[in-house]
Amino acid sequence: AATAPRIPAPRLALHHFDTSYSLHLGALWPSVRAGLLCEQKYGALLNNFAAADHVPQELELLNATDFVSEALQKAQRWQRGAAAGEAARGCREGSGEGRTVMQAERTTQAEMSPPLCASISSKIKCYTFPRGDITRFRPARPDALGLLDYYLMDAASLLPVLALSVQPDDFVLDLCAAPGGKTLALLQTGFCGHLAANDISISRTKRLYQVLHSYVPKEVRDTVSVTSYDGRDWDQVKGGTFHKVLVDVPCTTDRHSAMEEDNNIFHKRRTKERQMLPMLQLQLLMAGILAAKPGGEVVYSTCSLSPLQNECVVE
């Protein structure tokens, strides 16, 4: 064992992905695999607390666009198209008066219903460069009060926050919060009546504190409680308390596993930990559900493609 050649953890991870994801994704896997192995592209999450009104114009001059507002516009266009299609089908279905009234009613409902993404806070803005453009954002700069103007993050990490759809004065729990990108994004909505940011790792919680101090003014930080409980036991701390709960669980972190040797969960010594991930994820999701008020909402998310860590846990 001491003399056998050691297989690097990223190669083990990629072999595992090739075996399992090729079955799960079929013909899509080669392009997804290429995406995993490409250089990571970041989004720039604008900091609404900083005095940086010039930043959007600066980023747009570089050909970056706010993907959140673009998505809202696309959803609205799609819905208008769907409503028009429904009306056209109604005209074809028949000329009877009752049927026409019923069809008009359905069309009016389609036109009047809110856009699919209307609940997404328009205050969240995240700029990305177009597909194929690997331009790098400049480092974030402080304003006159020392608050940085934007936070660089994988733009996909913003999707769970958008899905959570925080409403004014919601009590929100970020159960596995560190290193803090999603916590910061939740605060950008301006809607959190109170935000509990928890992470079991004390060292990662220190990073969360740094993010809050670099981006958030003191009066807003005072509405955030940072803790280092084991998330699986959260219901014993504050059960049935929150309107919205984000459960962004530890996972195989596929891109990191396929690209980085450091802290890679595919190291031989972490085999047991990796095998136990779905059970840990299930326990965290259960704790998140128990932390929510009756009628509250929970978003469960990973940065893995594994069905065992996603669909199976939710089922």
CSV table of C-alpha atoms in Angstrom, one decimal:
chain,number,residue,atom,x,y,z
A,1,ALA,CA,0.0,0.0,0.0
A,2,ALA,CA,2.9,2.4,0.8
A,3,THR,CA,4.6,1.9,-2.6
A,4,ALA,CA,1.5,1.6,-4.9
A,5,PRO,CA,1.1,4.7,-7.1
A,6,ARG,CA,-1.4,7.1,-5.6
A,7,ILE,CA,-4.3,8.1,-7.9
A,8,PRO,CA,-5.0,11.8,-7.6
A,9,ALA,CA,-8.4,12.6,-6.1
A,10,PRO,CA,-9.7,14.6,-9.1
A,11,ARG,CA,-9.0,11.6,-11.4
A,12,LEU,CA,-10.9,9.3,-9.0
A,13,ALA,CA,-13.8,11.9,-9.0
A,14,LEU,CA,-13.9,12.1,-12.8
A,15,HIS,CA,-13.9,8.3,-13.1
A,16,HIS,CA,-16.8,8.1,-10.7
A,17,PHE,CA,-18.7,10.8,-12.6
A,18,ASP,CA,-18.0,9.1,-15.9
A,19,THR,CA,-19.4,5.9,-14.6
A,20,SER,CA,-22.5,7.3,-12.8
A,21,TYR,CA,-23.4,10.5,-14.7
A,22,SER,CA,-23.1,8.9,-18.2
A,23,LEU,CA,-25.9,6.6,-17.2
A,24,HIS,CA,-28.0,9.3,-15.6
A,25,LEU,CA,-27.5,12.0,-18.3
A,26,GLY,CA,-26.9,9.8,-21.4
A,27,ALA,CA,-26.1,11.8,-24.5
A,28,LEU,CA,-25.9,15.1,-22.4
A,29,TRP,CA,-23.0,13.9,-20.3
A,30,PRO,CA,-20.1,14.7,-22.7
A,31,SER,CA,-21.1,18.4,-22.9
A,32,VAL,CA,-21.8,18.5,-19.2
A,33,ARG,CA,-18.4,16.9,-18.5
A,34,ALA,CA,-16.7,19.6,-20.7
A,35,GLY,CA,-18.6,22.3,-18.7
A,36,LEU,CA,-17.3,20.8,-15.4
A,37,LEU,CA,-13.7,20.8,-16.6
A,38,CYS,CA,-13.8,24.3,-18.1
A,39,GLU,CA,-12.4,27.3,-16.2
A,40,GLN,CA,-14.9,28.6,-13.7
A,41,LYS,CA,-16.8,31.8,-14.7
A,42,TYR,CA,-18.0,34.1,-12.0
A,43,GLY,CA,-20.9,36.5,-11.6
A,44,ALA,CA,-20.7,39.9,-9.9
A,45,LEU,CA,-23.5,40.2,-7.3
A,46,LEU,CA,-24.0,43.9,-6.9
A,47,ASN,CA,-23.9,45.2,-3.3
A,48,ASN,CA,-27.0,47.3,-2.7
A,49,PHE,CA,-25.5,48.6,0.6
A,50,ALA,CA,-22.5,50.2,-1.1
A,51,ALA,CA,-22.5,53.6,-2.7
A,52,ALA,CA,-21.6,52.3,-6.1
A,53,ASP,CA,-24.2,53.6,-8.6
A,54,HIS,CA,-21.6,53.8,-11.3
A,55,VAL,CA,-20.9,50.0,-11.2
A,56,PRO,CA,-23.8,48.8,-13.4
A,57,GLN,CA,-22.8,51.2,-16.2
A,58,GLU,CA,-19.1,50.2,-15.9
A,59,LEU,CA,-20.0,46.5,-16.2
A,60,GLU,CA,-22.4,47.0,-19.1
A,61,LEU,CA,-19.6,48.8,-21.0
A,62,LEU,CA,-17.6,45.6,-20.6
A,63,ASN,CA,-20.5,43.7,-22.2
A,64,ALA,CA,-21.7,42.1,-19.0
A,65,THR,CA,-25.5,41.8,-18.4
A,66,ASP,CA,-27.7,41.3,-15.3
A,67,PHE,CA,-28.9,37.7,-15.8
A,68,VAL,CA,-31.7,38.1,-13.2
A,69,SER,CA,-33.5,40.9,-15.0
A,70,GLU,CA,-32.9,39.1,-18.3
A,71,ALA,CA,-34.6,36.0,-16.9
A,72,LEU,CA,-37.6,38.1,-15.7
A,73,GLN,CA,-38.0,39.6,-19.2
A,74,LYS,CA,-37.8,36.2,-20.9
A,75,ALA,CA,-40.4,34.8,-18.5
A,76,GLN,CA,-42.8,37.7,-19.2
A,77,ARG,CA,-42.3,37.2,-23.0
A,78,TRP,CA,-42.9,33.5,-22.6
A,79,GLN,CA,-46.1,34.1,-20.6
A,80,ARG,CA,-47.4,36.6,-23.1
A,81,GLY,CA,-46.7,34.0,-25.9
A,82,ALA,CA,-48.5,31.3,-23.9
A,83,ALA,CA,-51.5,33.5,-23.4
A,84,ALA,CA,-51.7,34.3,-27.1
A,85,GLY,CA,-51.4,30.6,-27.9
A,86,GLU,CA,-54.2,29.8,-25.5
A,87,ALA,CA,-56.4,32.5,-27.2
A,88,ALA,CA,-55.6,31.1,-30.7
A,89,ARG,CA,-56.5,27.6,-29.6
A,90,GLY,CA,-59.8,28.9,-28.2
A,91,CYS,CA,-60.7,30.4,-31.6
A,92,ARG,CA,-60.0,27.0,-33.3
A,93,GLU,CA,-61.8,24.9,-30.7
A,94,GLY,CA,-65.4,25.9,-31.6
A,95,SER,CA,-67.8,28.7,-32.1
A,96,GLY,CA,-70.4,27.9,-29.4
A,97,GLU,CA,-71.1,30.8,-27.2
A,98,GLY,CA,-70.5,29.0,-23.9
A,99,ARG,CA,-67.2,27.6,-25.1
A,100,THR,CA,-66.1,31.1,-26.3
A,101,VAL,CA,-66.9,32.7,-23.0
A,102,MET,CA,-65.1,29.9,-21.1
A,103,GLN,CA,-62.1,30.3,-23.4
A,104,ALA,CA,-62.0,34.0,-23.0
A,105,GLU,CA,-62.1,33.6,-19.3
A,106,ARG,CA,-59.1,31.2,-19.4
A,107,THR,CA,-57.2,33.7,-21.6
A,108,THR,CA,-57.9,36.6,-19.3
A,109,GLN,CA,-56.7,34.6,-16.3
A,110,ALA,CA,-53.5,33.8,-18.2
A,111,GLU,CA,-52.9,37.4,-19.0
A,112,MET,CA,-53.7,38.7,-15.5
A,113,SER,CA,-51.7,36.1,-13.6
A,114,PRO,CA,-48.4,37.4,-12.3
A,115,PRO,CA,-45.2,36.4,-14.3
A,116,LEU,CA,-43.6,33.2,-13.3
A,117,CYS,CA,-40.7,35.1,-11.6
A,118,ALA,CA,-42.7,38.0,-10.3
A,119,SER,CA,-41.9,37.1,-6.7
A,120,ILE,CA,-38.1,37.4,-7.4
A,121,SER,CA,-36.7,40.5,-5.8
A,122,SER,CA,-35.8,43.0,-8.5
A,123,LYS,CA,-33.2,44.3,-6.1
A,124,ILE,CA,-30.9,41.3,-6.7
A,125,LYS,CA,-28.6,42.1,-9.7
A,126,CYS,CA,-25.9,39.7,-10.8
A,127,TYR,CA,-23.8,40.5,-13.9
A,128,THR,CA,-22.2,37.8,-16.1
A,129,PHE,CA,-20.3,37.9,-19.3
A,130,PRO,CA,-21.8,36.2,-22.4
A,131,ARG,CA,-21.3,32.5,-23.2
A,132,GLY,CA,-17.8,32.0,-24.5
A,133,ASP,CA,-16.5,35.3,-23.0
A,134,ILE,CA,-13.9,34.5,-20.3
A,135,THR,CA,-13.2,38.1,-19.3
A,136,ARG,CA,-12.4,38.4,-15.6
A,137,PHE,CA,-14.1,40.9,-13.3
A,138,ARG,CA,-11.8,43.4,-11.6
A,139,PRO,CA,-11.4,42.9,-7.8
A,140,ALA,CA,-14.2,44.5,-5.8
A,141,ARG,CA,-13.5,48.0,-4.6
A,142,PRO,CA,-14.6,49.7,-1.3
A,143,ASP,CA,-16.8,52.8,-1.3
A,144,ALA,CA,-16.3,55.8,1.0
A,145,LEU,CA,-17.5,53.8,4.0
A,146,GLY,CA,-15.4,50.8,3.2
A,147,LEU,CA,-18.2,48.5,1.8
A,148,LEU,CA,-17.2,46.5,-1.3
A,149,ASP,CA,-19.1,47.2,-4.5
A,150,TYR,CA,-19.8,43.6,-5.6
A,151,TYR,CA,-19.3,40.0,-4.6
A,152,LEU,CA,-17.8,37.5,-7.0
A,153,MET,CA,-19.6,34.1,-7.0
A,154,ASP,CA,-20.7,31.3,-9.2
A,155,ALA,CA,-23.8,32.7,-10.7
A,156,ALA,CA,-25.6,29.4,-10.4
A,157,SER,CA,-25.2,29.7,-6.6
A,158,LEU,CA,-27.8,32.6,-6.7
A,159,LEU,CA,-30.5,30.3,-8.0
A,160,PRO,CA,-31.5,28.8,-4.6
A,161,VAL,CA,-31.8,32.3,-3.2
A,162,LEU,CA,-34.1,33.4,-6.1
A,163,ALA,CA,-36.1,30.2,-5.6
A,164,LEU,CA,-36.6,31.0,-1.9
A,165,SER,CA,-38.6,34.1,-3.0
A,166,VAL,CA,-38.2,36.0,0.3
A,167,GLN,CA,-41.1,38.4,1.1
A,168,PRO,CA,-41.1,41.6,3.2
A,169,ASP,CA,-40.4,40.9,6.9
A,170,ASP,CA,-39.8,37.2,6.5
A,171,PHE,CA,-37.8,35.4,9.1
A,172,VAL,CA,-35.2,33.5,7.1
A,173,LEU,CA,-32.9,30.6,8.1
A,174,ASP,CA,-29.7,29.8,6.1
A,175,LEU,CA,-28.9,26.5,7.7
A,176,CYS,CA,-25.5,25.8,6.0
A,177,ALA,CA,-24.5,29.4,5.4
A,178,ALA,CA,-20.7,29.6,5.1
A,179,PRO,CA,-18.8,30.9,3.3
A,180,GLY,CA,-21.5,33.5,3.0
A,181,GLY,CA,-22.4,34.2,-0.7
A,182,LYS,CA,-26.0,33.1,-0.4
A,183,THR,CA,-26.4,34.8,3.0
A,184,LEU,CA,-25.2,38.1,1.4
A,185,ALA,CA,-27.6,37.5,-1.6
A,186,LEU,CA,-30.5,37.0,0.9
A,187,LEU,CA,-29.7,40.4,2.5
A,188,GLN,CA,-29.7,42.1,-0.9
A,189,THR,CA,-33.4,41.5,-1.3
A,190,GLY,CA,-34.0,44.0,1.6
A,191,PHE,CA,-36.9,41.8,2.7
A,192,CYS,CA,-35.4,39.8,5.6
A,193,GLY,CA,-37.1,40.8,8.9
A,194,HIS,CA,-34.5,38.6,10.6
A,195,LEU,CA,-31.8,36.3,9.1
A,196,ALA,CA,-30.3,33.4,11.0
A,197,ALA,CA,-27.0,32.3,9.3
A,198,ASN,CA,-25.7,29.0,10.7
A,199,ASP,CA,-22.8,26.7,9.8
A,200,ILE,CA,-21.3,23.9,11.8
A,201,SER,CA,-17.7,24.8,10.9
A,202,ILE,CA,-16.3,27.6,13.1
A,203,SER,CA,-13.5,28.3,10.6
A,204,ARG,CA,-16.0,28.7,7.8
A,205,THR,CA,-18.2,30.9,10.1
A,206,LYS,CA,-15.2,33.2,10.5
A,207,ARG,CA,-15.2,33.6,6.7
A,208,LEU,CA,-19.0,34.4,6.9
A,209,TYR,CA,-18.3,37.1,9.5
A,210,GLN,CA,-15.7,38.6,7.1
A,211,VAL,CA,-18.1,38.7,4.2
A,212,LEU,CA,-20.8,40.4,6.4
A,213,HIS,CA,-18.3,43.0,7.7
A,214,SER,CA,-17.0,43.7,4.1
A,215,TYR,CA,-20.4,44.2,2.5
A,216,VAL,CA,-23.1,45.0,5.0
A,217,PRO,CA,-23.5,48.1,7.2
A,218,LYS,CA,-23.8,47.6,11.0
A,219,GLU,CA,-27.5,48.4,11.2
A,220,VAL,CA,-28.2,45.5,8.8
A,221,ARG,CA,-25.7,43.2,10.4
A,222,ASP,CA,-27.6,43.6,13.6
A,223,THR,CA,-30.6,41.8,12.0
A,224,VAL,CA,-28.4,38.8,11.3
A,225,SER,CA,-27.6,36.1,13.9
A,226,VAL,CA,-24.6,34.0,13.1
A,227,THR,CA,-24.3,30.6,14.9
A,228,SER,CA,-22.2,27.4,14.6
A,229,TYR,CA,-24.7,24.7,15.6
A,230,ASP,CA,-24.9,21.3,14.1
A,231,GLY,CA,-27.7,22.0,11.5
A,232,ARG,CA,-29.2,18.5,12.1
A,233,ASP,CA,-30.2,19.7,15.6
A,234,TRP,CA,-31.6,23.0,14.6
A,235,ASP,CA,-35.2,22.1,15.4
A,236,GLN,CA,-34.1,21.6,19.1
A,237,VAL,CA,-32.8,25.2,19.0
A,238,LYS,CA,-35.6,27.1,17.2
A,239,GLY,CA,-38.2,24.8,15.7
A,240,GLY,CA,-41.2,26.1,13.8
A,241,THR,CA,-39.9,29.6,13.7
A,242,PHE,CA,-39.1,30.6,10.1
A,243,HIS,CA,-41.1,31.7,7.0
A,244,LYS,CA,-38.3,30.7,4.6
A,245,VAL,CA,-35.5,28.1,5.1
A,246,LEU,CA,-32.5,27.6,2.7
A,247,VAL,CA,-30.9,24.1,3.1
A,248,ASP,CA,-27.8,24.3,0.8
A,249,VAL,CA,-26.2,21.1,2.0
A,250,PRO,CA,-22.6,19.8,1.9
A,251,CYS,CA,-22.2,17.6,-1.2
A,252,THR,CA,-19.6,16.2,-3.5
A,253,THR,CA,-19.1,19.7,-5.0
A,254,ASP,CA,-18.6,18.2,-8.4
A,255,ARG,CA,-16.6,21.0,-10.1
A,256,HIS,CA,-14.2,21.3,-7.2
A,257,SER,CA,-13.9,17.5,-7.0
A,258,ALA,CA,-13.0,17.2,-10.6
A,259,MET,CA,-10.6,20.1,-10.7
A,260,GLU,CA,-8.9,20.5,-7.3
A,261,GLU,CA,-6.7,18.2,-5.2
A,262,ASP,CA,-7.0,20.3,-2.0
A,263,ASN,CA,-9.9,19.4,0.4
A,264,ASN,CA,-11.2,16.9,-2.2
A,265,ILE,CA,-13.9,14.6,-0.8
A,266,PHE,CA,-12.7,11.8,-3.2
A,267,HIS,CA,-9.5,11.4,-1.2
A,268,LYS,CA,-9.2,7.8,0.0
A,269,ARG,CA,-9.3,8.9,3.6
A,270,ARG,CA,-12.7,10.6,3.1
A,271,THR,CA,-14.5,7.6,1.5
A,272,LYS,CA,-16.7,7.0,4.5
A,273,GLU,CA,-17.6,10.6,4.7
A,274,ARG,CA,-18.6,10.7,1.0
A,275,GLN,CA,-20.7,7.6,1.3
A,276,MET,CA,-22.6,9.1,4.2
A,277,LEU,CA,-23.4,12.4,2.4
A,278,PRO,CA,-27.0,11.4,1.4
A,279,MET,CA,-27.9,10.5,5.0
A,280,LEU,CA,-26.4,13.8,6.3
A,281,GLN,CA,-28.3,15.7,3.6
A,282,LEU,CA,-31.5,14.0,4.5
A,283,GLN,CA,-31.0,14.9,8.2
A,284,LEU,CA,-30.3,18.5,7.3
A,285,LEU,CA,-33.4,18.7,5.1
A,286,MET,CA,-35.6,17.2,7.8
A,287,ALA,CA,-34.2,19.8,10.3
A,288,GLY,CA,-34.9,22.6,7.8
A,289,ILE,CA,-38.5,21.4,7.4
A,290,LEU,CA,-38.9,21.3,11.2
A,291,ALA,CA,-37.4,24.8,11.5
A,292,ALA,CA,-40.1,26.2,9.2
A,293,LYS,CA,-43.4,27.6,10.4
A,294,PRO,CA,-46.6,25.8,9.3
A,295,GLY,CA,-47.1,27.0,5.7
A,296,GLY,CA,-43.4,28.1,5.4
A,297,GLU,CA,-41.2,27.3,2.5
A,298,VAL,CA,-38.0,25.3,2.2
A,299,VAL,CA,-35.5,25.2,-0.6
A,300,TYR,CA,-33.1,22.3,-0.7
A,301,SER,CA,-30.0,22.7,-3.0
A,302,THR,CA,-26.6,21.1,-3.8
A,303,CYS,CA,-23.8,21.8,-6.3
A,304,SER,CA,-23.8,18.2,-7.4
A,305,LEU,CA,-25.4,16.4,-10.4
A,306,SER,CA,-25.9,13.2,-8.3
A,307,PRO,CA,-29.5,11.9,-8.2
A,308,LEU,CA,-28.6,10.2,-4.8
A,309,GLN,CA,-27.9,13.7,-3.4
A,310,ASN,CA,-30.8,15.5,-5.1
A,311,GLU,CA,-34.0,13.7,-6.2
A,312,CYS,CA,-33.5,10.7,-3.8
A,313,VAL,CA,-33.0,12.9,-0.8
A,314,VAL,CA,-36.1,15.0,-1.6
A,315,GLU,CA,-38.2,11.8,-2.3
